[in-house]
Short mmCIF file of C-alpha atoms in Angstrom, two decimals:
data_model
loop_
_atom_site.label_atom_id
_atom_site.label_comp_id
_atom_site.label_asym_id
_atom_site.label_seq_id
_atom_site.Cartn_x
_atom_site.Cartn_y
_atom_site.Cartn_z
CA UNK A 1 36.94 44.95 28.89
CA UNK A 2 33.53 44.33 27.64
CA UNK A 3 32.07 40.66 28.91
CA UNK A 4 29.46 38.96 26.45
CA UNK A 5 27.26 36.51 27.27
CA UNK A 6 25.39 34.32 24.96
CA UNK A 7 22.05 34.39 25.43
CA UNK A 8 20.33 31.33 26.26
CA UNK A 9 18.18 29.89 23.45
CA UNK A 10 15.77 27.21 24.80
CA UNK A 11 15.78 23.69 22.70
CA UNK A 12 13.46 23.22 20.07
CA UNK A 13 10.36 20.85 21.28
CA UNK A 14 10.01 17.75 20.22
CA UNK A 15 6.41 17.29 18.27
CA UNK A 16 4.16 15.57 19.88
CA UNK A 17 2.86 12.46 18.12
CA UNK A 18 -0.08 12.00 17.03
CA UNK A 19 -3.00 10.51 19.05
CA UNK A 20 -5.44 7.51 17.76
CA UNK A 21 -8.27 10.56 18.21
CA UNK A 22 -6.34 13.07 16.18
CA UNK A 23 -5.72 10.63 13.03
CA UNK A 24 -9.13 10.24 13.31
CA UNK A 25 -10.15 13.43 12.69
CA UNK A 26 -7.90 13.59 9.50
CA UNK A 27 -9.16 10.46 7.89
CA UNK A 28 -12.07 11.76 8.76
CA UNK A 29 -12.28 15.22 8.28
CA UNK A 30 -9.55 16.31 5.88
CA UNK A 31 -9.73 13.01 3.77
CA UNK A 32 -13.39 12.26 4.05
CA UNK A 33 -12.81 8.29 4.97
CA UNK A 34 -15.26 6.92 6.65
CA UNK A 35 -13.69 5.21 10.15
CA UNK A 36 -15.18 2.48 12.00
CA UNK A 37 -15.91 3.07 15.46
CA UNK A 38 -13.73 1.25 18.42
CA UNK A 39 -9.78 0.38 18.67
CA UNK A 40 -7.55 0.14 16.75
CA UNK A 41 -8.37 2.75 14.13
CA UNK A 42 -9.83 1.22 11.29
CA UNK A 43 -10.88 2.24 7.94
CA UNK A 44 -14.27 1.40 6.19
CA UNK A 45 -13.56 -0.31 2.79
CA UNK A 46 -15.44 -0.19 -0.20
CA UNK A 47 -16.70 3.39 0.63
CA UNK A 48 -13.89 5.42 -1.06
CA UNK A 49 -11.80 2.57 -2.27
CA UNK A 50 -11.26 -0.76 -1.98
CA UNK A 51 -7.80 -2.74 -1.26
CA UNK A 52 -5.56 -5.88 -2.62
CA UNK A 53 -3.80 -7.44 -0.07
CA UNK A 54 -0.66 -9.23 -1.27
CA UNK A 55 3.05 -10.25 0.26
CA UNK A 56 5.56 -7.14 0.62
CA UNK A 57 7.89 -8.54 -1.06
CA UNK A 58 5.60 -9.44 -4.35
CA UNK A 59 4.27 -6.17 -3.87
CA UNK A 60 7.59 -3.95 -3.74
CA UNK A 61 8.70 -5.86 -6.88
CA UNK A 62 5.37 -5.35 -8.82
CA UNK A 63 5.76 -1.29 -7.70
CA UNK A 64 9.10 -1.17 -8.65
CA UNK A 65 8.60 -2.81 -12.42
CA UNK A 66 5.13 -0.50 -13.12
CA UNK A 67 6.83 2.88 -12.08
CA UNK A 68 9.35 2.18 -14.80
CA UNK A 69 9.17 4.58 -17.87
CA UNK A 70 8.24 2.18 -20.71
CA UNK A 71 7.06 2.06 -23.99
CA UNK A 72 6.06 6.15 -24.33
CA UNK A 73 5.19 5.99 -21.17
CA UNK A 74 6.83 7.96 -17.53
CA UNK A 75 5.07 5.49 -15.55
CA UNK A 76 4.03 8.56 -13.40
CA UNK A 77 0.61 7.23 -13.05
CA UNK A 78 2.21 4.08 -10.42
CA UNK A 79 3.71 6.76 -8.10
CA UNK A 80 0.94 8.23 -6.93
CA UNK A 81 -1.40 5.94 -5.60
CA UNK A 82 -1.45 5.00 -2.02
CA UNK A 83 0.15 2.03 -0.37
CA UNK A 84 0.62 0.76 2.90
CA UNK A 85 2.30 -1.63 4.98
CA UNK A 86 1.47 -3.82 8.14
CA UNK A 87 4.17 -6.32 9.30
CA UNK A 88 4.93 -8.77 6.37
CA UNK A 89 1.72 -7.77 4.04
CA UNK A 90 1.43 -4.98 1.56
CA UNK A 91 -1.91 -2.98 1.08
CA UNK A 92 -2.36 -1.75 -2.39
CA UNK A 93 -5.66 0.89 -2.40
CA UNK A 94 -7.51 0.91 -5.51
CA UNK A 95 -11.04 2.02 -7.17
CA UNK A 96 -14.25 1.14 -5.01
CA UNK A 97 -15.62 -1.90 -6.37
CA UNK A 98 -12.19 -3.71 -7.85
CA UNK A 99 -12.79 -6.50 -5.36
CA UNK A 100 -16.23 -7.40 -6.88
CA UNK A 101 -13.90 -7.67 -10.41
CA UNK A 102 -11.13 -9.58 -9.03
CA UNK A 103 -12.42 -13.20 -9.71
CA UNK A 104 -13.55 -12.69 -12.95
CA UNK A 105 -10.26 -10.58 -13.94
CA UNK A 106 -7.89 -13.32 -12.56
CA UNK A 107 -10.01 -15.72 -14.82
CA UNK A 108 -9.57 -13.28 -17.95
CA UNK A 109 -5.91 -13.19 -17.26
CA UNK A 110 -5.35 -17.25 -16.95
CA UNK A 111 -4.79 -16.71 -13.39
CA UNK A 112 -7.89 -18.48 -11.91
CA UNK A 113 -6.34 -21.99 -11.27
CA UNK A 114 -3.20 -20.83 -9.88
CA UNK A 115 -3.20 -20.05 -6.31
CA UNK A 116 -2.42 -16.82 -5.11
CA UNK A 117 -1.62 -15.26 -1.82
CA UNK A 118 -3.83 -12.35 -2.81
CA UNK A 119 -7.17 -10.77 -1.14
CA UNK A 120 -9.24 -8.21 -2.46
CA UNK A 121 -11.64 -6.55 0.47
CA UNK A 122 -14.35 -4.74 -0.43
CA UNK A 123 -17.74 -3.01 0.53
CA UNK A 124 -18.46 -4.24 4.53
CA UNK A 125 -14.31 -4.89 4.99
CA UNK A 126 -12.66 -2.99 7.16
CA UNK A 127 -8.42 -1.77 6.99
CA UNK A 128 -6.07 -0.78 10.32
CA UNK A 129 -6.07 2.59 9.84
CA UNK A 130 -2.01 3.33 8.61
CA UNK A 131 -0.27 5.69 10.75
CA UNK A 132 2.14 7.85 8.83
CA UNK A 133 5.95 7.35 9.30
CA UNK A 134 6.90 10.28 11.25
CA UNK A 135 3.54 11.89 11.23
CA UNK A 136 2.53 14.80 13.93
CA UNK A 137 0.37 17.45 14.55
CA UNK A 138 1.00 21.30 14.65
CA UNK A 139 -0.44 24.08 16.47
CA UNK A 140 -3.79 23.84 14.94
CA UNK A 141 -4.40 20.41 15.27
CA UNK A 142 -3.61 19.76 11.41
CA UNK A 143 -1.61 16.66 10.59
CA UNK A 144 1.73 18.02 9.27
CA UNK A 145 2.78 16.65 5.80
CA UNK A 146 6.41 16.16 7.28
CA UNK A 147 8.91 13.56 5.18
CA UNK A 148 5.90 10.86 5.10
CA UNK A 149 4.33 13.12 2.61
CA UNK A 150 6.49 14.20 0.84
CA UNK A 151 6.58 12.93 -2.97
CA UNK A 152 7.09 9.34 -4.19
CA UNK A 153 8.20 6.86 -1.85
CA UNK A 154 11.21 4.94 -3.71
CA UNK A 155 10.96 1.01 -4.13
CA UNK A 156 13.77 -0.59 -3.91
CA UNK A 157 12.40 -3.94 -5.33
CA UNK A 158 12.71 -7.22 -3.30
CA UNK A 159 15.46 -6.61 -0.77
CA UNK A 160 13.52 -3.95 0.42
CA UNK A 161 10.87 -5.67 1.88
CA UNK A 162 12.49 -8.66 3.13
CA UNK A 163 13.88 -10.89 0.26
CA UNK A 164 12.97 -14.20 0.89
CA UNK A 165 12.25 -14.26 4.29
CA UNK A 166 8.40 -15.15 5.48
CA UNK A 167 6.32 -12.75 5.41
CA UNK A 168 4.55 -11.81 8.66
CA UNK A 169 1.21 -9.91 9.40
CA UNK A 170 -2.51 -10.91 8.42
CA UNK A 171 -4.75 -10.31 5.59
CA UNK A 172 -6.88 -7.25 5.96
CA UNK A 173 -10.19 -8.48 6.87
CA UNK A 174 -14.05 -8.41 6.74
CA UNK A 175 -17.27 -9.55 5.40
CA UNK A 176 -15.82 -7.50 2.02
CA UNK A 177 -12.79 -9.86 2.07
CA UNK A 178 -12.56 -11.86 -1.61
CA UNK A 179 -9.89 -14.51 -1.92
CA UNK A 180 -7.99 -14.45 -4.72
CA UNK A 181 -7.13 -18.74 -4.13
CA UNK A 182 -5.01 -17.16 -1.13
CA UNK A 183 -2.46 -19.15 0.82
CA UNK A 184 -2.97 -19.66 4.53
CA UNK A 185 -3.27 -16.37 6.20
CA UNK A 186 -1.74 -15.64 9.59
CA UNK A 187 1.86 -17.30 9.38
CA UNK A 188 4.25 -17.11 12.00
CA UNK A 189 5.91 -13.80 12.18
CA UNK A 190 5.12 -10.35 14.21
CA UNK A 191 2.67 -8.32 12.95
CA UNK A 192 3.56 -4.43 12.95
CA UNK A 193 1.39 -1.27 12.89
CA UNK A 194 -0.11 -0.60 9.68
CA UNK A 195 1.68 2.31 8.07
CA UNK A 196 2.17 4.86 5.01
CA UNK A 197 4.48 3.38 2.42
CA UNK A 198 3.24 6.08 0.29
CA UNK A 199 0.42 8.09 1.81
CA UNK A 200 -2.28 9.72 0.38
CA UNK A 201 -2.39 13.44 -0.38
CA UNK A 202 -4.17 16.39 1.84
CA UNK A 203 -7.49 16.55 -0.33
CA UNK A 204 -9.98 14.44 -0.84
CA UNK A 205 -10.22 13.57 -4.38
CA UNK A 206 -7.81 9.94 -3.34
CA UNK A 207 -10.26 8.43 -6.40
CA UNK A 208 -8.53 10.37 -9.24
CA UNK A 209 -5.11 8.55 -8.55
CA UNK A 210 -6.76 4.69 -7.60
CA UNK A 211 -6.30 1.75 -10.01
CA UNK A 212 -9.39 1.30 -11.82
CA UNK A 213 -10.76 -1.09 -14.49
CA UNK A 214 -12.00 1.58 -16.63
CA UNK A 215 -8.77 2.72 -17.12
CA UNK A 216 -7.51 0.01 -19.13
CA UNK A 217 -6.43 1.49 -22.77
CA UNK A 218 -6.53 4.98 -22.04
CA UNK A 219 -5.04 8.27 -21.51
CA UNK A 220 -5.29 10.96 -19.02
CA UNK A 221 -6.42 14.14 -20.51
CA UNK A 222 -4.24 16.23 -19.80
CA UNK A 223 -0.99 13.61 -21.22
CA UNK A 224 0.44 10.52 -19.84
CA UNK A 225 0.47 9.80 -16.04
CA UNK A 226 -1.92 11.94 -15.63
CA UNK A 227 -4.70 9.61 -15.86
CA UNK A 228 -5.06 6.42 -13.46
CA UNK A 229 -3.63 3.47 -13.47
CA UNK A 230 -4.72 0.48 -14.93
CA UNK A 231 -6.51 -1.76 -13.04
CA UNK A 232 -5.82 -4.71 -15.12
CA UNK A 233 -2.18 -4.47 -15.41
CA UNK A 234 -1.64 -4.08 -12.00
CA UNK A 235 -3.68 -7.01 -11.13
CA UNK A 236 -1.46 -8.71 -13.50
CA UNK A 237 1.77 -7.86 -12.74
CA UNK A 238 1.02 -8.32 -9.15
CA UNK A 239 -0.46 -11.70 -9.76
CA UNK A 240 2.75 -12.33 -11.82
CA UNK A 241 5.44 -11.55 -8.71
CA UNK A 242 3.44 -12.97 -6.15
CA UNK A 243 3.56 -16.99 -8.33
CA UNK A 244 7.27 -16.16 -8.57
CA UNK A 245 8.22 -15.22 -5.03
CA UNK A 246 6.10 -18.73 -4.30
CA UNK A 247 8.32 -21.03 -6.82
CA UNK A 248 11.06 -19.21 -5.58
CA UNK A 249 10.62 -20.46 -1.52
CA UNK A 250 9.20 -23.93 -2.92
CA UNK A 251 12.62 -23.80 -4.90
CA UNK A 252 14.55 -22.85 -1.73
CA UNK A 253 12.75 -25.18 0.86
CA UNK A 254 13.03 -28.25 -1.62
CA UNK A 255 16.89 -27.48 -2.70
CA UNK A 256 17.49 -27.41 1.20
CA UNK A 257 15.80 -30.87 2.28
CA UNK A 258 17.96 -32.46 -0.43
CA UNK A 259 21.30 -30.71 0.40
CA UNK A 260 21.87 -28.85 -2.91
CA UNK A 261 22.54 -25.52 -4.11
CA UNK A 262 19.43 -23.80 -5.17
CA UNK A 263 19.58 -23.17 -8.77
CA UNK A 264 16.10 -21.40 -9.41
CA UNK A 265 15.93 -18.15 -9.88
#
Protein backbone atom coordinates (compact mmCIF):
# COMPACT_ATOMS: atom_id res chain seq x y z
CA UNK A 1 0.00 0.00 0.00
CA UNK A 2 1.31 3.13 -1.44
CA UNK A 3 1.24 6.24 1.31
CA UNK A 4 0.80 9.85 -0.27
CA UNK A 5 1.57 12.79 1.24
CA UNK A 6 0.49 16.17 0.24
CA UNK A 7 3.04 18.32 -0.24
CA UNK A 8 3.19 21.33 1.75
CA UNK A 9 2.37 24.55 -0.14
CA UNK A 10 3.47 27.64 1.88
CA UNK A 11 0.59 30.54 2.24
CA UNK A 12 0.46 33.18 -0.10
CA UNK A 13 2.09 36.59 1.46
CA UNK A 14 0.24 39.18 2.32
CA UNK A 15 1.36 42.51 0.18
CA UNK A 16 2.96 44.80 1.90
CA UNK A 17 1.35 48.24 1.99
CA UNK A 18 2.51 50.89 0.69
CA UNK A 19 4.89 53.36 2.42
CA UNK A 20 4.37 57.41 2.55
CA UNK A 21 8.00 57.24 0.47
CA UNK A 22 6.77 54.78 -2.09
CA UNK A 23 3.42 56.82 -3.02
CA UNK A 24 5.69 59.38 -3.39
CA UNK A 25 7.57 58.14 -5.95
CA UNK A 26 4.35 57.33 -8.00
CA UNK A 27 2.79 60.73 -7.77
CA UNK A 28 5.86 61.65 -8.53
CA UNK A 29 7.40 59.63 -10.94
CA UNK A 30 4.74 57.66 -12.79
CA UNK A 31 2.10 60.54 -12.60
CA UNK A 32 4.36 63.52 -12.83
CA UNK A 33 2.57 65.50 -9.69
CA UNK A 34 4.51 67.66 -8.18
CA UNK A 35 4.58 66.75 -4.08
CA UNK A 36 5.31 69.10 -1.42
CA UNK A 37 8.01 68.28 0.77
CA UNK A 38 7.32 67.16 4.66
CA UNK A 39 4.38 64.92 6.30
CA UNK A 40 1.68 64.04 5.47
CA UNK A 41 2.03 63.60 1.72
CA UNK A 42 0.69 66.39 0.03
CA UNK A 43 0.02 67.36 -3.44
CA UNK A 44 0.93 70.76 -5.14
CA UNK A 45 -2.28 72.32 -6.66
CA UNK A 46 -2.62 74.36 -9.53
CA UNK A 47 0.41 72.64 -11.23
CA UNK A 48 -1.45 69.80 -13.04
CA UNK A 49 -4.91 70.55 -11.85
CA UNK A 50 -6.71 72.31 -9.58
CA UNK A 51 -9.60 71.01 -7.06
CA UNK A 52 -13.38 71.90 -5.79
CA UNK A 53 -13.90 71.01 -2.47
CA UNK A 54 -17.55 70.34 -1.64
CA UNK A 55 -19.70 68.01 1.04
CA UNK A 56 -19.69 64.10 0.15
CA UNK A 57 -22.88 63.86 0.19
CA UNK A 58 -23.60 66.95 -2.42
CA UNK A 59 -20.86 65.58 -4.25
CA UNK A 60 -21.96 61.75 -4.62
CA UNK A 61 -25.39 63.10 -5.72
CA UNK A 62 -23.97 65.61 -8.32
CA UNK A 63 -21.66 62.34 -9.68
CA UNK A 64 -24.39 60.18 -9.70
CA UNK A 65 -26.94 62.64 -11.82
CA UNK A 66 -23.88 63.73 -14.53
CA UNK A 67 -22.82 60.01 -15.25
CA UNK A 68 -26.38 59.46 -16.37
CA UNK A 69 -26.82 58.83 -20.20
CA UNK A 70 -28.93 61.84 -21.28
CA UNK A 71 -30.02 63.63 -24.05
CA UNK A 72 -27.57 61.70 -26.90
CA UNK A 73 -25.30 61.56 -24.55
CA UNK A 74 -23.42 58.12 -22.43
CA UNK A 75 -22.31 60.45 -19.88
CA UNK A 76 -18.93 58.55 -20.21
CA UNK A 77 -17.06 61.73 -19.99
CA UNK A 78 -18.19 61.99 -15.74
CA UNK A 79 -16.62 58.54 -15.10
CA UNK A 80 -13.39 59.17 -15.69
CA UNK A 81 -12.17 61.97 -13.89
CA UNK A 82 -10.59 61.66 -10.56
CA UNK A 83 -12.18 62.06 -7.19
CA UNK A 84 -11.28 61.69 -3.78
CA UNK A 85 -12.40 61.54 -0.37
CA UNK A 86 -11.13 62.71 3.15
CA UNK A 87 -13.51 62.17 6.14
CA UNK A 88 -16.84 64.06 5.43
CA UNK A 89 -15.49 66.27 2.26
CA UNK A 90 -15.34 65.29 -1.34
CA UNK A 91 -12.39 66.43 -3.67
CA UNK A 92 -13.43 66.87 -7.20
CA UNK A 93 -9.93 67.42 -9.52
CA UNK A 94 -10.41 69.54 -12.41
CA UNK A 95 -8.43 71.71 -15.19
CA UNK A 96 -5.47 73.95 -13.77
CA UNK A 97 -6.77 77.30 -13.42
CA UNK A 98 -10.78 76.50 -12.72
CA UNK A 99 -10.33 78.10 -9.31
CA UNK A 100 -9.29 81.50 -10.82
CA UNK A 101 -12.97 81.02 -12.87
CA UNK A 102 -14.99 79.97 -10.03
CA UNK A 103 -16.24 83.46 -8.79
CA UNK A 104 -17.04 84.79 -11.91
CA UNK A 105 -18.80 81.36 -13.10
CA UNK A 106 -20.95 81.16 -9.88
CA UNK A 107 -21.93 84.84 -10.78
CA UNK A 108 -22.81 83.76 -14.53
CA UNK A 109 -24.85 80.96 -13.17
CA UNK A 110 -27.01 83.19 -10.46
CA UNK A 111 -25.14 81.47 -7.84
CA UNK A 112 -23.07 84.40 -6.41
CA UNK A 113 -25.45 85.48 -3.53
CA UNK A 114 -26.23 82.14 -2.35
CA UNK A 115 -23.86 80.66 0.01
CA UNK A 116 -22.16 77.64 -0.72
CA UNK A 117 -20.12 75.16 1.15
CA UNK A 118 -17.78 75.03 -1.82
CA UNK A 119 -13.83 75.86 -2.21
CA UNK A 120 -11.93 75.97 -5.21
CA UNK A 121 -7.88 75.74 -4.44
CA UNK A 122 -5.68 76.69 -6.83
CA UNK A 123 -2.02 77.64 -7.89
CA UNK A 124 0.11 77.87 -4.22
CA UNK A 125 -2.75 75.28 -2.48
CA UNK A 126 -1.73 72.29 -1.48
CA UNK A 127 -4.11 68.56 -1.29
CA UNK A 128 -3.36 65.36 1.31
CA UNK A 129 -2.00 63.26 -1.00
CA UNK A 130 -5.07 60.27 -1.41
CA UNK A 131 -3.91 56.91 -0.66
CA UNK A 132 -5.57 54.32 -2.83
CA UNK A 133 -8.13 51.87 -1.26
CA UNK A 134 -6.27 48.73 -1.18
CA UNK A 135 -3.23 50.01 -2.93
CA UNK A 136 0.36 48.05 -2.72
CA UNK A 137 3.44 47.63 -4.27
CA UNK A 138 4.92 44.62 -6.24
CA UNK A 139 8.25 43.28 -6.75
CA UNK A 140 9.54 46.20 -8.62
CA UNK A 141 8.49 48.81 -6.55
CA UNK A 142 5.49 49.73 -9.01
CA UNK A 143 2.18 50.61 -7.40
CA UNK A 144 -0.15 47.74 -8.41
CA UNK A 145 -3.46 48.85 -10.09
CA UNK A 146 -5.32 46.25 -7.78
CA UNK A 147 -9.43 46.80 -7.33
CA UNK A 148 -8.75 50.71 -6.57
CA UNK A 149 -7.99 50.98 -10.19
CA UNK A 150 -9.92 49.24 -11.68
CA UNK A 151 -12.72 51.05 -13.93
CA UNK A 152 -15.48 53.41 -12.70
CA UNK A 153 -16.11 53.64 -9.18
CA UNK A 154 -20.11 53.32 -8.82
CA UNK A 155 -22.06 56.22 -6.96
CA UNK A 156 -24.60 55.26 -5.19
CA UNK A 157 -26.09 58.83 -4.71
CA UNK A 158 -26.75 60.24 -1.16
CA UNK A 159 -26.90 57.22 1.12
CA UNK A 160 -23.64 56.49 0.07
CA UNK A 161 -21.87 59.08 1.56
CA UNK A 162 -23.70 59.59 4.65
CA UNK A 163 -27.32 60.89 4.01
CA UNK A 164 -27.94 63.54 6.18
CA UNK A 165 -25.58 63.17 8.70
CA UNK A 166 -22.75 66.12 9.22
CA UNK A 167 -20.23 66.00 7.29
CA UNK A 168 -16.77 65.73 8.88
CA UNK A 169 -13.19 66.59 7.57
CA UNK A 170 -11.69 70.12 6.48
CA UNK A 171 -11.48 72.05 3.38
CA UNK A 172 -8.36 71.40 1.41
CA UNK A 173 -6.21 74.28 2.03
CA UNK A 174 -3.64 76.96 0.96
CA UNK A 175 -2.77 80.33 -0.21
CA UNK A 176 -4.65 78.87 -3.69
CA UNK A 177 -7.80 78.31 -1.56
CA UNK A 178 -10.97 80.47 -3.25
CA UNK A 179 -14.22 80.45 -1.33
CA UNK A 180 -17.05 79.85 -3.11
CA UNK A 181 -19.36 81.93 0.01
CA UNK A 182 -18.35 78.60 1.97
CA UNK A 183 -19.95 77.61 5.26
CA UNK A 184 -17.78 77.29 8.33
CA UNK A 185 -15.05 74.87 7.68
CA UNK A 186 -13.85 72.40 10.29
CA UNK A 187 -17.19 71.05 11.94
CA UNK A 188 -17.25 68.55 14.46
CA UNK A 189 -16.68 65.14 13.10
CA UNK A 190 -13.35 62.85 12.53
CA UNK A 191 -11.42 63.56 9.79
CA UNK A 192 -10.14 60.36 7.77
CA UNK A 193 -7.19 59.79 5.40
CA UNK A 194 -7.65 61.26 2.14
CA UNK A 195 -8.35 58.52 -0.36
CA UNK A 196 -9.17 57.32 -4.10
CA UNK A 197 -12.88 57.39 -4.73
CA UNK A 198 -11.94 57.04 -8.24
CA UNK A 199 -8.22 57.26 -8.88
CA UNK A 200 -6.42 58.45 -11.58
CA UNK A 201 -4.97 56.27 -14.34
CA UNK A 202 -1.11 54.95 -14.72
CA UNK A 203 0.00 57.74 -17.30
CA UNK A 204 0.38 61.02 -17.09
CA UNK A 205 -1.86 62.73 -19.43
CA UNK A 206 -4.65 63.18 -15.95
CA UNK A 207 -5.43 66.71 -18.07
CA UNK A 208 -7.25 64.99 -21.00
CA UNK A 209 -10.06 63.62 -18.59
CA UNK A 210 -10.27 67.08 -16.04
CA UNK A 211 -13.34 69.35 -16.13
CA UNK A 212 -12.49 72.30 -18.03
CA UNK A 213 -14.20 75.57 -19.08
CA UNK A 214 -13.27 75.24 -22.58
CA UNK A 215 -15.17 72.37 -22.85
CA UNK A 216 -18.46 73.83 -22.57
CA UNK A 217 -20.50 73.08 -26.01
CA UNK A 218 -18.35 70.64 -27.46
CA UNK A 219 -17.47 67.27 -28.58
CA UNK A 220 -14.62 64.99 -28.22
CA UNK A 221 -13.16 64.07 -31.48
CA UNK A 222 -13.22 60.97 -31.60
CA UNK A 223 -17.47 60.82 -30.43
CA UNK A 224 -19.16 61.51 -27.24
CA UNK A 225 -17.40 60.93 -23.84
CA UNK A 226 -14.53 61.07 -25.32
CA UNK A 227 -13.91 64.61 -24.83
CA UNK A 228 -13.85 66.33 -21.21
CA UNK A 229 -16.25 67.29 -19.18
CA UNK A 230 -17.77 70.44 -18.88
CA UNK A 231 -16.58 72.66 -16.54
CA UNK A 232 -19.63 74.69 -16.32
CA UNK A 233 -22.13 72.08 -15.81
CA UNK A 234 -20.41 70.52 -13.23
CA UNK A 235 -19.95 73.65 -11.35
CA UNK A 236 -23.59 73.86 -11.71
CA UNK A 237 -24.94 70.85 -10.83
CA UNK A 238 -22.65 70.70 -7.93
CA UNK A 239 -23.62 74.14 -6.82
CA UNK A 240 -27.25 72.88 -7.31
CA UNK A 241 -26.95 69.64 -4.67
CA UNK A 242 -24.85 71.28 -2.34
CA UNK A 243 -28.08 74.46 -1.71
CA UNK A 244 -30.32 71.38 -1.48
CA UNK A 245 -28.54 69.14 0.98
CA UNK A 246 -28.38 72.75 3.05
CA UNK A 247 -32.40 73.41 2.92
CA UNK A 248 -32.68 69.96 3.52
CA UNK A 249 -30.71 69.99 7.31
CA UNK A 250 -32.21 73.65 7.86
CA UNK A 251 -35.57 71.73 7.06
CA UNK A 252 -34.64 68.89 9.46
CA UNK A 253 -33.10 70.99 12.39
CA UNK A 254 -36.15 73.50 12.27
CA UNK A 255 -38.99 70.59 11.91
CA UNK A 256 -37.19 69.07 15.07
CA UNK A 257 -37.10 72.25 17.49
CA UNK A 258 -40.84 72.54 16.80
CA UNK A 259 -41.79 68.82 17.25
CA UNK A 260 -43.13 68.09 13.72
CA UNK A 261 -42.65 65.74 11.04
CA UNK A 262 -40.31 67.05 8.48
CA UNK A 263 -42.13 67.50 5.33
CA UNK A 264 -39.28 68.93 2.98
CA UNK A 265 -37.86 67.01 0.71
Amino acid sequence: MVRTVAPTVPFPRRPLPASAGELRLWYEDVLGWPTVRGAPLRLAVGVRFDVLDLPAEAGGTALERLGRPCGGSSGAAWRRFPVALCGGRMRLLVAAGSAEELPGLLEWLDWGAVELDLVAVGAGGVMDAPWPSGAVFGRGGVLGRGAAFGGDAAFGGEAAFGGDAASGGEAASGPGAVAGRPLPLGRGGSQGAAVWLRPPGPERDVEASLPTLSAMGTRGTEGDGAGPPDLVRLVNTVATQIHRVRLRRAGAAAAGADGQPLAFS
